DNA sequence: TTTCACCCTGACATTAAGTGTCAGGGTGTG
DNA sequence: CACACCCTGACACTTAATGTCAGGGTGAAA
């Protein structure tokens, strides 16, 4: 839907401090440059304070429209630290997402809170490297979200390789590992898999329905 | 242009005290009723607080339409997990703040993302109890924020109690502990203090200025 | 001055989205 | 119950949007 893309453009311009070229926007939004030029004309006709300059790119003229979100100091601390914690315990995709989310929240803040938020002397430490490759994490997050079954090859504690089709129900982040909770169609029961022990994970086209007794919440109730 | 009509609908609903029927809107905007129903569905998916009731008509639920805050799926995952991580590693104050922040972000999302956000099967695990008392954490966060010196009583590794006045510069959350980084006025150097080993912490009225070489960033550069 | 990186717009074939009509089902109020 | 409304799917048709190509402009750096 085009209207979503128009809002996305405004979003990106707001978040980014430097001009963005039509080429960059087009690539990021998977449309042609011509479409971006048209979108800009539409946004301008709607009164959005967007300006384009030859050789430079597009930028936002003023801080516009989005009413500030109101977070108190504790809430902002929680956000900063939370985003740091997840960034230091996940893969590049999720770490970058945390950074982007932080930037968006920053820009939705009122002026007086932005500086403090941006420069807050708070950090999170992880014993592992700051960001690293966690193969399959993004695949699992997507599968959980879309309720898509996965064909899994797993190396268990006995060093045996098993294969099965699972319903990925939920994910848990630990300090140094991720755990995928699934309903195993082979064993007809819940099973947990350490993500780092997964050898292969292939998405299937098969989605799984909601079934009482086989949901993430049902598993959590067994703990 | 459709987007103009969508905004026109919002304007009419905002201005009118009583419900307006799709038939009336259709006539006024020179489109069919079916188109109005579609437009309403679009507006609702965008998060506009518009409600329709059989036999009554459409009206605005609240007096104010917030343009949605746009987070993609990865960003929402990062927020959920980050808030869970911090909530499970801090004191009640910060854990509650994380929950409040999560709720506020949820409210700022468009309608179609709220349900998914709210019920996301993602969690964070901590080996310590979910929330607990961490004496002085809030005091330190405030002191860091306001750049206020603290009179500290600390139990070091040799089981000796020391007292000193410090400039609290920053905080680091570890998996099971918090570390306060400070500039110690007694030793004239950086010092780190495990928050759980602090015996007392008294705020002073004295604030400390920015001094090159004595900031949290300066300390981070030594690592 | 030239070159490069960008903004900008028209034209046109193609693709995608939107529309109105029709049908059928539901809710609220008097 | 009748009436006034909301709601949604299907489908033929209409309109809007898109990408490619072409050509022109501006600002900054060499």
Coordinates of C-alpha atoms (C1' of nucleotides) in Angstrom, one line a residue:
Chain A
X1 CA 0.0 0.0 0.0
X2 CA 1.4 3.3 -1.1
X3 CA 0.3 5.2 2.0
X4 CA 2.5 3.0 4.1
X5 CA 5.5 3.8 1.9
X6 CA 4.8 7.5 2.2
X7 CA 4.9 7.2 6.0
X8 CA 8.1 5.1 5.8
X9 CA 9.8 7.8 3.8
X10 CA 8.9 10.4 6.4
X11 CA 10.2 8.0 9.1
X12 CA 13.5 7.6 7.4
X13 CA 14.0 11.3 6.8
X14 CA 13.2 12.0 10.4
X15 CA 15.6 9.4 11.8
X16 CA 18.5 10.3 9.5
X17 CA 20.4 13.4 10.3
X18 CA 22.0 13.7 6.8
X19 CA 20.3 14.1 3.5
X20 CA 19.2 10.8 1.9
X21 CA 19.3 10.4 -1.9
X22 CA 16.4 9.2 -3.9
X23 CA 18.6 6.3 -5.0
X24 CA 19.1 5.2 -1.5
X25 CA 15.5 5.5 -0.6
X26 CA 14.5 3.6 -3.7
X27 CA 16.8 0.8 -2.9
X28 CA 15.7 0.6 0.7
X29 CA 12.0 0.6 -0.2
X30 CA 12.3 -1.7 -3.2
X31 CA 10.9 0.8 -5.7
X32 CA 12.4 2.8 -8.6
X33 CA 13.9 6.3 -8.2
X34 CA 11.1 7.6 -10.3
X35 CA 8.6 6.4 -7.8
X36 CA 10.5 8.1 -5.0
X37 CA 10.4 11.4 -6.9
X38 CA 6.6 10.9 -7.4
X39 CA 6.2 10.1 -3.7
X40 CA 8.1 13.3 -2.7
X41 CA 5.9 15.3 -4.9
X42 CA 2.9 13.7 -3.3
X43 CA 4.3 14.4 0.2
X44 CA 5.0 18.0 -0.7
X45 CA 1.5 18.4 -2.1
X46 CA 0.2 17.1 1.3
X47 CA 2.2 19.7 3.1
X48 CA 5.0 17.6 4.5
X49 CA 8.1 19.7 5.1
X50 CA 10.3 17.7 2.8
X51 CA 12.9 19.4 0.7
X52 CA 15.2 18.0 -2.0
X53 CA 18.3 19.6 -3.3
X54 CA 20.2 18.7 -6.4
X55 CA 23.5 17.0 -5.6
X56 CA 22.6 16.7 -1.9
X57 CA 19.4 14.6 -1.4
X58 CA 16.3 14.9 0.7
X59 CA 15.8 16.0 4.2
X60 CA 13.2 17.2 6.6
X61 CA 12.9 20.9 7.0
X62 CA 11.5 21.0 10.5
X63 CA 10.6 18.8 13.3
X64 CA 7.1 18.0 12.3
X65 CA 3.9 16.2 13.3
X66 CA 4.8 13.3 15.5
X67 CA 3.7 14.4 19.0
X68 CA 6.4 13.6 21.5
X69 CA 6.2 10.3 23.3
X70 CA 6.4 10.9 27.0
X71 CA 8.8 8.6 28.9
X72 CA 10.1 9.5 32.3
X73 CA 13.8 9.1 33.2
X74 CA 13.4 5.6 34.5
X75 CA 11.6 4.5 31.4
X76 CA 14.3 6.0 29.2
X77 CA 17.0 4.2 31.2
X78 CA 15.1 1.0 30.8
X79 CA 15.0 1.4 27.1
X80 CA 18.6 2.3 26.7
X81 CA 19.8 -0.6 28.8
X82 CA 17.3 -3.0 27.3
X83 CA 18.4 -2.2 23.8
X84 CA 22.0 -2.5 24.8
X85 CA 21.4 -5.9 26.4
X86 CA 19.7 -7.3 23.4
X87 CA 22.2 -5.9 21.0
X88 CA 25.0 -7.6 22.9
X89 CA 23.3 -11.0 23.0
X90 CA 22.0 -11.4 19.5
X91 CA 22.9 -11.6 15.9
X92 CA 23.6 -8.7 13.6
X93 CA 20.0 -8.4 12.3
X94 CA 18.6 -8.0 15.8
X95 CA 21.4 -5.8 17.0
X96 CA 20.9 -3.5 14.1
X97 CA 17.2 -3.5 14.7
X98 CA 17.8 -2.5 18.3
X99 CA 19.8 0.4 17.1
X100 CA 17.2 1.5 14.7
X101 CA 14.4 1.2 17.3
X102 CA 16.5 3.4 19.7
X103 CA 16.9 6.0 17.0
X104 CA 13.2 6.1 16.3
X105 CA 12.4 6.4 20.0
X106 CA 14.9 9.1 20.3
X107 CA 13.3 11.1 17.5
X108 CA 9.9 10.7 19.0
X109 CA 11.1 12.3 22.2
X110 CA 10.7 15.9 23.0
X111 CA 13.7 18.1 22.4
X112 CA 14.8 18.4 26.0
X113 CA 15.1 14.6 26.4
X114 CA 16.9 13.7 23.3
X115 CA 20.3 14.8 24.2
X116 CA 20.2 13.1 27.6
X117 CA 18.9 9.9 25.9
X118 CA 21.5 9.9 23.2
X119 CA 24.4 10.4 25.5
X120 CA 23.3 8.4 28.5
X121 CA 26.2 6.9 30.3
X122 CA 24.7 3.5 30.6
X123 CA 25.8 0.3 29.0
X124 CA 25.4 -3.4 29.0
X125 CA 28.2 -6.0 29.0
X126 CA 28.3 -9.4 27.6
X127 CA 31.0 -12.0 28.0
X128 CA 30.6 -12.9 24.4
X129 CA 31.6 -10.6 21.6
X130 CA 29.3 -7.7 21.1
X131 CA 27.6 -8.9 17.9
X132 CA 28.1 -12.2 16.3
X133 CA 26.6 -14.6 13.9
X134 CA 23.9 -16.7 15.3
X135 CA 22.9 -18.8 12.4
X136 CA 19.2 -19.4 12.0
X137 CA 18.1 -16.9 14.7
X138 CA 16.4 -14.7 12.2
X139 CA 14.8 -17.7 10.5
X140 CA 13.4 -18.9 13.8
X141 CA 12.1 -15.4 14.8
X142 CA 10.3 -15.3 11.5
X143 CA 8.9 -18.8 11.7
X144 CA 7.6 -18.1 15.2
X145 CA 6.0 -14.9 14.0
X146 CA 4.4 -16.5 11.0
X147 CA 3.7 -19.8 12.6
X148 CA 5.6 -21.8 9.9
X149 CA 6.8 -25.3 10.5
X150 CA 10.5 -25.9 10.2
X151 CA 12.5 -28.9 9.2
X152 CA 15.3 -29.1 11.7
X153 CA 18.6 -30.9 12.0
X154 CA 19.8 -30.8 15.5
X155 CA 22.9 -32.0 17.3
X156 CA 21.9 -33.2 20.7
X157 CA 23.9 -33.5 23.9
X158 CA 24.9 -37.1 23.0
X159 CA 26.4 -35.8 19.8
X160 CA 23.7 -37.4 17.8
X161 CA 22.1 -35.7 14.8
X162 CA 18.4 -35.9 14.7
X163 CA 15.9 -34.6 12.1
X164 CA 12.4 -33.6 12.7
X165 CA 9.6 -31.2 11.7
X166 CA 8.8 -28.8 14.4
X167 CA 6.3 -26.0 15.2
X168 CA 8.5 -23.1 16.5
X169 CA 6.5 -21.6 19.3
X170 CA 8.8 -19.2 21.1
X171 CA 12.3 -18.0 21.8
X172 CA 14.1 -17.4 25.0
X173 CA 17.3 -15.4 25.3
X174 CA 19.7 -16.5 28.0
X175 CA 22.9 -14.8 28.9
X176 CA 24.9 -16.8 26.4
X177 CA 22.5 -18.8 24.4
X178 CA 19.1 -18.8 22.8
X179 CA 16.5 -21.5 23.2
X180 CA 13.9 -22.3 20.7
X181 CA 10.8 -23.8 22.2
X182 CA 8.8 -26.0 19.7
X183 CA 6.1 -28.5 19.5
X184 CA 7.7 -31.6 17.9
X185 CA 5.4 -33.4 15.5
X186 CA 7.6 -36.5 15.8
X187 CA 7.5 -36.8 19.5
X188 CA 4.1 -35.1 19.9
X189 CA 5.4 -33.0 22.8
X190 CA 7.3 -29.8 23.6
X191 CA 11.0 -29.8 22.9
X192 CA 13.6 -27.1 23.4
X193 CA 16.5 -26.6 21.1
X194 CA 19.6 -24.6 21.7
X195 CA 19.9 -22.4 18.7
X196 CA 23.7 -22.8 18.5
X197 CA 23.3 -26.6 18.3
X198 CA 21.1 -26.4 15.2
X199 CA 22.8 -27.7 12.1
X200 CA 20.1 -26.8 9.6
X201 CA 16.7 -25.2 9.6
X202 CA 14.6 -25.1 6.5
X203 CA 11.4 -23.2 6.4
X204 CA 8.4 -25.1 5.0
X205 CA 5.3 -23.8 3.4
X206 CA 3.2 -25.4 6.1
X207 CA 1.8 -23.2 8.8
X208 CA 0.4 -24.6 12.0
X209 CA -2.9 -23.7 13.6
X210 CA -3.6 -22.6 17.2
X211 CA -4.1 -25.7 19.3
X212 CA -4.8 -25.6 22.9
X213 CA -2.1 -27.4 24.8
X214 CA 0.5 -26.9 22.1
X215 CA 1.2 -23.2 22.5
X216 CA 4.1 -21.3 23.9
X217 CA 1.9 -20.2 26.8
X218 CA 1.0 -23.8 27.5
X219 CA 4.7 -24.7 27.6
X220 CA 5.4 -21.8 30.0
X221 CA 2.7 -23.1 32.3
X222 CA 4.6 -26.4 32.7
X223 CA 7.6 -24.6 34.2
Chain B
X1 CA -6.2 10.9 -4.7
X2 CA -7.3 8.4 -2.2
X3 CA -5.1 9.6 0.6
X4 CA -6.8 13.0 0.5
X5 CA -10.1 11.3 0.9
X6 CA -8.9 9.3 3.9
X7 CA -7.9 12.5 5.6
X8 CA -11.2 14.1 4.6
X9 CA -13.0 11.3 6.4
X10 CA -11.0 11.9 9.5
X11 CA -11.8 15.6 9.4
X12 CA -15.5 15.1 9.0
X13 CA -15.6 12.6 11.9
X14 CA -13.5 14.9 14.1
X15 CA -15.8 17.9 13.4
X16 CA -19.1 16.1 13.8
X17 CA -20.4 15.4 17.2
X18 CA -22.8 12.7 16.2
X19 CA -22.1 9.4 14.3
X20 CA -22.0 9.7 10.5
X21 CA -23.3 6.9 8.3
X22 CA -21.3 5.5 5.4
X23 CA -24.2 6.5 3.1
X24 CA -23.8 10.2 4.1
X25 CA -20.0 10.1 3.8
X26 CA -20.3 8.4 0.4
X27 CA -22.7 11.0 -0.9
X28 CA -20.6 13.9 0.4
X29 CA -17.4 12.5 -1.0
X30 CA -18.9 11.3 -4.3
X31 CA -17.9 7.6 -3.9
X32 CA -19.9 4.5 -3.2
X33 CA -20.7 3.2 0.2
X34 CA -18.5 0.2 -0.5
X35 CA -15.6 2.5 -0.9
X36 CA -16.3 4.1 2.4
X37 CA -16.3 0.8 4.1
X38 CA -12.9 0.0 2.5
X39 CA -11.5 3.4 3.5
X40 CA -12.6 2.8 7.1
X41 CA -10.8 -0.6 7.1
X42 CA -7.7 1.2 5.8
X43 CA -7.9 3.9 8.4
X44 CA -8.3 1.4 11.2
X45 CA -5.4 -0.6 9.9
X46 CA -3.4 2.6 10.1
X47 CA -4.4 3.0 13.7
X48 CA -6.9 5.8 13.4
X49 CA -9.3 5.6 16.4
X50 CA -12.4 5.2 14.2
X51 CA -15.3 3.0 15.2
X52 CA -18.4 1.9 13.3
X53 CA -21.5 0.5 14.9
X54 CA -24.4 -1.2 13.2
X55 CA -27.5 0.9 13.1
X56 CA -25.5 4.0 14.4
X57 CA -22.7 5.1 12.1
X58 CA -19.1 6.0 12.4
X59 CA -17.4 8.2 15.0
X60 CA -14.1 9.0 16.4
X61 CA -13.2 7.2 19.5
X62 CA -10.8 9.7 20.9
X63 CA -10.2 13.3 19.9
X64 CA -6.8 12.7 18.4
X65 CA -5.2 10.7 15.7
X66 CA -1.6 9.9 16.2
X67 CA 0.4 9.0 13.1
X68 CA 1.7 5.5 13.9
X69 CA 5.2 5.0 15.1
X70 CA 6.7 2.6 12.6
X71 CA 8.8 -0.3 13.8
X72 CA 9.4 -3.3 11.6
X73 CA 9.2 -6.8 13.0
X74 CA 12.8 -7.0 13.9
X75 CA 12.7 -3.8 15.8
X76 CA 9.6 -4.9 17.7
X77 CA 11.4 -8.2 18.6
X78 CA 14.4 -6.2 19.8
X79 CA 12.2 -4.0 22.0
X80 CA 10.3 -6.9 23.5
X81 CA 13.4 -8.8 24.3
X82 CA 15.3 -5.8 25.4
X83 CA 12.6 -4.8 27.9
X84 CA 12.4 -8.4 29.1
X85 CA 16.2 -8.5 29.6
X86 CA 16.4 -5.4 31.6
X87 CA 13.3 -6.2 33.6
X88 CA 14.9 -9.5 34.7
X89 CA 18.2 -7.9 35.7
X90 CA 17.2 -4.9 37.7
X91 CA 15.4 -3.6 40.6
X92 CA 11.7 -3.1 40.9
X93 CA 11.8 0.5 39.9
X94 CA 13.6 -0.2 36.6
X95 CA 11.6 -3.3 35.9
X96 CA 8.3 -1.4 36.3
X97 CA 9.7 1.3 34.1
X98 CA 10.4 -1.3 31.4
X99 CA 6.8 -2.5 31.6
X100 CA 5.5 1.0 31.4
X101 CA 7.7 1.9 28.4
X102 CA 6.6 -1.3 26.7
X103 CA 2.9 -0.3 27.2
X104 CA 3.5 3.2 25.8
X105 CA 5.3 1.8 22.8
X106 CA 2.4 -0.6 22.3
X107 CA -0.1 2.3 22.4
X108 CA 1.9 4.2 19.8
X109 CA 1.8 1.3 17.4
X110 CA -0.7 0.9 14.6
X111 CA -3.6 -1.4 15.3
X112 CA -2.4 -4.3 13.3
X113 CA 0.9 -4.5 15.1
X114 CA -0.4 -4.2 18.6
X115 CA -1.8 -7.7 19.0
X116 CA 1.4 -9.3 17.7
X117 CA 3.5 -7.1 19.9
X118 CA 1.5 -7.8 23.0
X119 CA 1.4 -11.5 22.6
X120 CA 4.9 -12.1 21.1
X121 CA 6.2 -15.5 22.2
X122 CA 9.6 -14.1 23.2
X123 CA 11.2 -14.0 26.6
X124 CA 14.4 -13.4 28.5
X125 CA 15.7 -15.6 31.2
X126 CA 17.8 -14.7 34.2
X127 CA 19.3 -17.0 36.7
X128 CA 18.5 -14.6 39.5
X129 CA 14.9 -14.0 40.5
X130 CA 12.9 -11.9 38.1
X131 CA 12.9 -8.7 40.1
X132 CA 14.6 -8.1 43.3
X133 CA 15.9 -5.4 45.4
X134 CA 19.1 -3.8 44.3
X135 CA 19.8 -1.2 47.0
X136 CA 21.1 2.0 45.7
X137 CA 20.6 1.3 42.0
X138 CA 18.0 4.0 41.6
X139 CA 20.1 6.4 43.6
X140 CA 23.0 5.8 41.3
X141 CA 21.0 6.2 38.2
X142 CA 19.8 9.5 39.4
X143 CA 23.2 10.6 40.5
X144 CA 24.7 9.7 37.1
X145 CA 21.9 11.6 35.4
X146 CA 22.2 14.7 37.5
X147 CA 26.0 14.5 37.9
X148 CA 25.7 14.6 41.7
X149 CA 28.6 13.5 43.9
X150 CA 27.9 10.6 46.3
X151 CA 29.4 9.7 49.6
X152 CA 30.0 6.0 49.4
X153 CA 30.7 3.2 51.8
X154 CA 32.1 0.2 50.1
X155 CA 33.0 -3.3 51.1
X156 CA 36.0 -4.3 48.9
X157 CA 37.3 -7.7 48.0
X158 CA 39.5 -7.8 51.1
X159 CA 36.4 -7.4 53.2
X160 CA 37.5 -3.9 54.1
X161 CA 35.2 -1.0 54.4
X162 CA 36.2 2.1 52.7
X163 CA 34.6 5.5 52.5
X164 CA 35.0 8.1 49.9
X165 CA 33.3 10.8 47.8
X166 CA 32.8 9.9 44.2
X167 CA 31.6 11.3 41.0
X168 CA 29.3 8.6 39.5
X169 CA 29.9 8.6 35.8
X170 CA 28.1 5.6 34.4
X171 CA 26.5 2.3 35.0
X172 CA 27.1 -1.1 33.3
X173 CA 24.7 -4.0 33.6
X174 CA 26.2 -7.4 33.6
X175 CA 24.5 -10.7 33.6
X176 CA 24.3 -10.9 37.4
X177 CA 25.7 -7.7 38.7
X178 CA 25.8 -4.0 38.1
X179 CA 28.9 -1.9 38.1
X180 CA 29.2 1.8 38.9
X181 CA 32.0 3.6 37.2
X182 CA 33.1 6.6 39.1
X183 CA 35.8 9.2 39.4
X184 CA 37.2 8.9 42.9
X185 CA 38.1 12.2 44.4
X186 CA 40.3 10.5 47.0
X187 CA 42.4 8.5 44.6
X188 CA 42.1 10.9 41.8
X189 CA 41.4 8.1 39.3
X190 CA 38.6 6.0 37.9
X191 CA 37.2 3.3 40.2
X192 CA 34.6 0.7 39.6
X193 CA 32.2 -0.5 42.3
X194 CA 29.9 -3.5 42.3
X195 CA 26.6 -2.1 43.3
X196 CA 25.8 -5.1 45.5
X197 CA 28.9 -4.5 47.6
X198 CA 27.9 -0.9 48.4
X199 CA 27.0 -0.5 52.0
X200 CA 25.7 3.0 51.9
X201 CA 25.3 5.8 49.4
X202 CA 24.4 9.2 50.3
X203 CA 23.6 11.9 47.8
X204 CA 25.3 15.2 48.3
X205 CA 24.3 18.6 47.0
X206 CA 27.5 18.9 45.1
X207 CA 27.4 18.5 41.4
X208 CA 30.5 17.8 39.3
X209 CA 31.4 19.6 36.1
X210 CA 32.5 18.1 32.9
X211 CA 36.2 17.6 32.9
X212 CA 38.2 16.1 30.1
X213 CA 39.8 12.9 31.1
X214 CA 37.3 12.3 33.9
X215 CA 34.2 11.3 31.9
X216 CA 32.5 7.9 31.4
X217 CA 33.7 8.1 27.8
X218 CA 37.2 8.6 28.9
X219 CA 37.0 5.6 31.1
X220 CA 35.6 3.5 28.2
X221 CA 38.5 4.5 26.1
X222 CA 40.9 2.9 28.6
X223 CA 39.3 -0.5 28.0
Chain C
dT1 C1' 35.8 25.2 -16.7
dT2 C1' 34.5 20.2 -16.4
dT3 C1' 32.9 16.3 -13.8
dC4 C1' 30.1 14.1 -10.7
dA5 C1' 26.2 13.4 -7.7
dC6 C1' 22.2 14.5 -7.2
dC7 C1' 17.0 16.5 -8.1
dC8 C1' 13.4 16.9 -11.5
dT9 C1' 9.7 15.8 -15.0
dG10 C1' 7.4 14.0 -19.3
dA11 C1' 6.1 10.0 -22.1
dC12 C1' 4.5 5.4 -22.6
dA13 C1' 3.6 0.4 -21.9
dT14 C1' 2.6 -2.4 -18.3
dT15 C1' 1.1 -3.7 -13.8
dA16 C1' -1.3 -2.9 -9.6
dA17 C1' -4.8 -0.9 -7.0
dG18 C1' -9.2 0.9 -6.5
dT19 C1' -14.2 1.2 -7.6
dG20 C1' -19.1 0.2 -8.1
dT21 C1' -22.6 -3.2 -8.2
dC22 C1' -24.6 -7.1 -6.3
dA23 C1' -25.3 -10.3 -2.7
dG24 C1' -25.7 -11.8 1.9
dG25 C1' -25.0 -11.6 6.9
dG26 C1' -24.8 -9.0 11.4
dT27 C1' -26.1 -5.2 15.2
dG28 C1' -28.8 -1.6 17.5
dT29 C1' -33.0 0.9 18.3
dG30 C1' -37.9 1.9 18.5
Chain D
dC1 C1' -40.9 -7.0 14.0
dA2 C1' -39.1 -3.1 10.7
dC3 C1' -35.7 -0.1 9.7
dA4 C1' -31.2 2.0 9.6
dC5 C1' -27.1 1.0 9.8
dC6 C1' -22.2 -1.7 9.7
dC7 C1' -19.6 -5.4 7.3
dT8 C1' -17.4 -8.3 3.7
dG9 C1' -16.6 -11.3 -0.5
dA10 C1' -16.8 -11.6 -5.5
dC11 C1' -16.1 -9.8 -10.0
dA12 C1' -16.0 -6.9 -14.1
dC13 C1' -14.4 -2.6 -15.0
dT14 C1' -11.8 1.8 -14.3
dT15 C1' -8.2 4.4 -12.6
dA16 C1' -3.8 4.9 -10.5
dA17 C1' 0.8 3.7 -10.0
dT18 C1' 5.0 1.8 -11.6
dG19 C1' 9.4 1.2 -14.1
dT20 C1' 12.1 2.4 -18.0
dC21 C1' 13.9 5.8 -20.9
dA22 C1' 15.1 10.3 -22.1
dG23 C1' 16.5 14.9 -21.2
dG24 C1' 17.2 19.1 -18.4
dG25 C1' 18.7 21.6 -14.0
dT26 C1' 21.7 22.7 -9.5
dG27 C1' 25.6 22.5 -6.3
dA28 C1' 30.1 21.1 -5.0
dA29 C1' 34.7 19.7 -5.9
dA30 C1' 38.7 19.1 -8.8

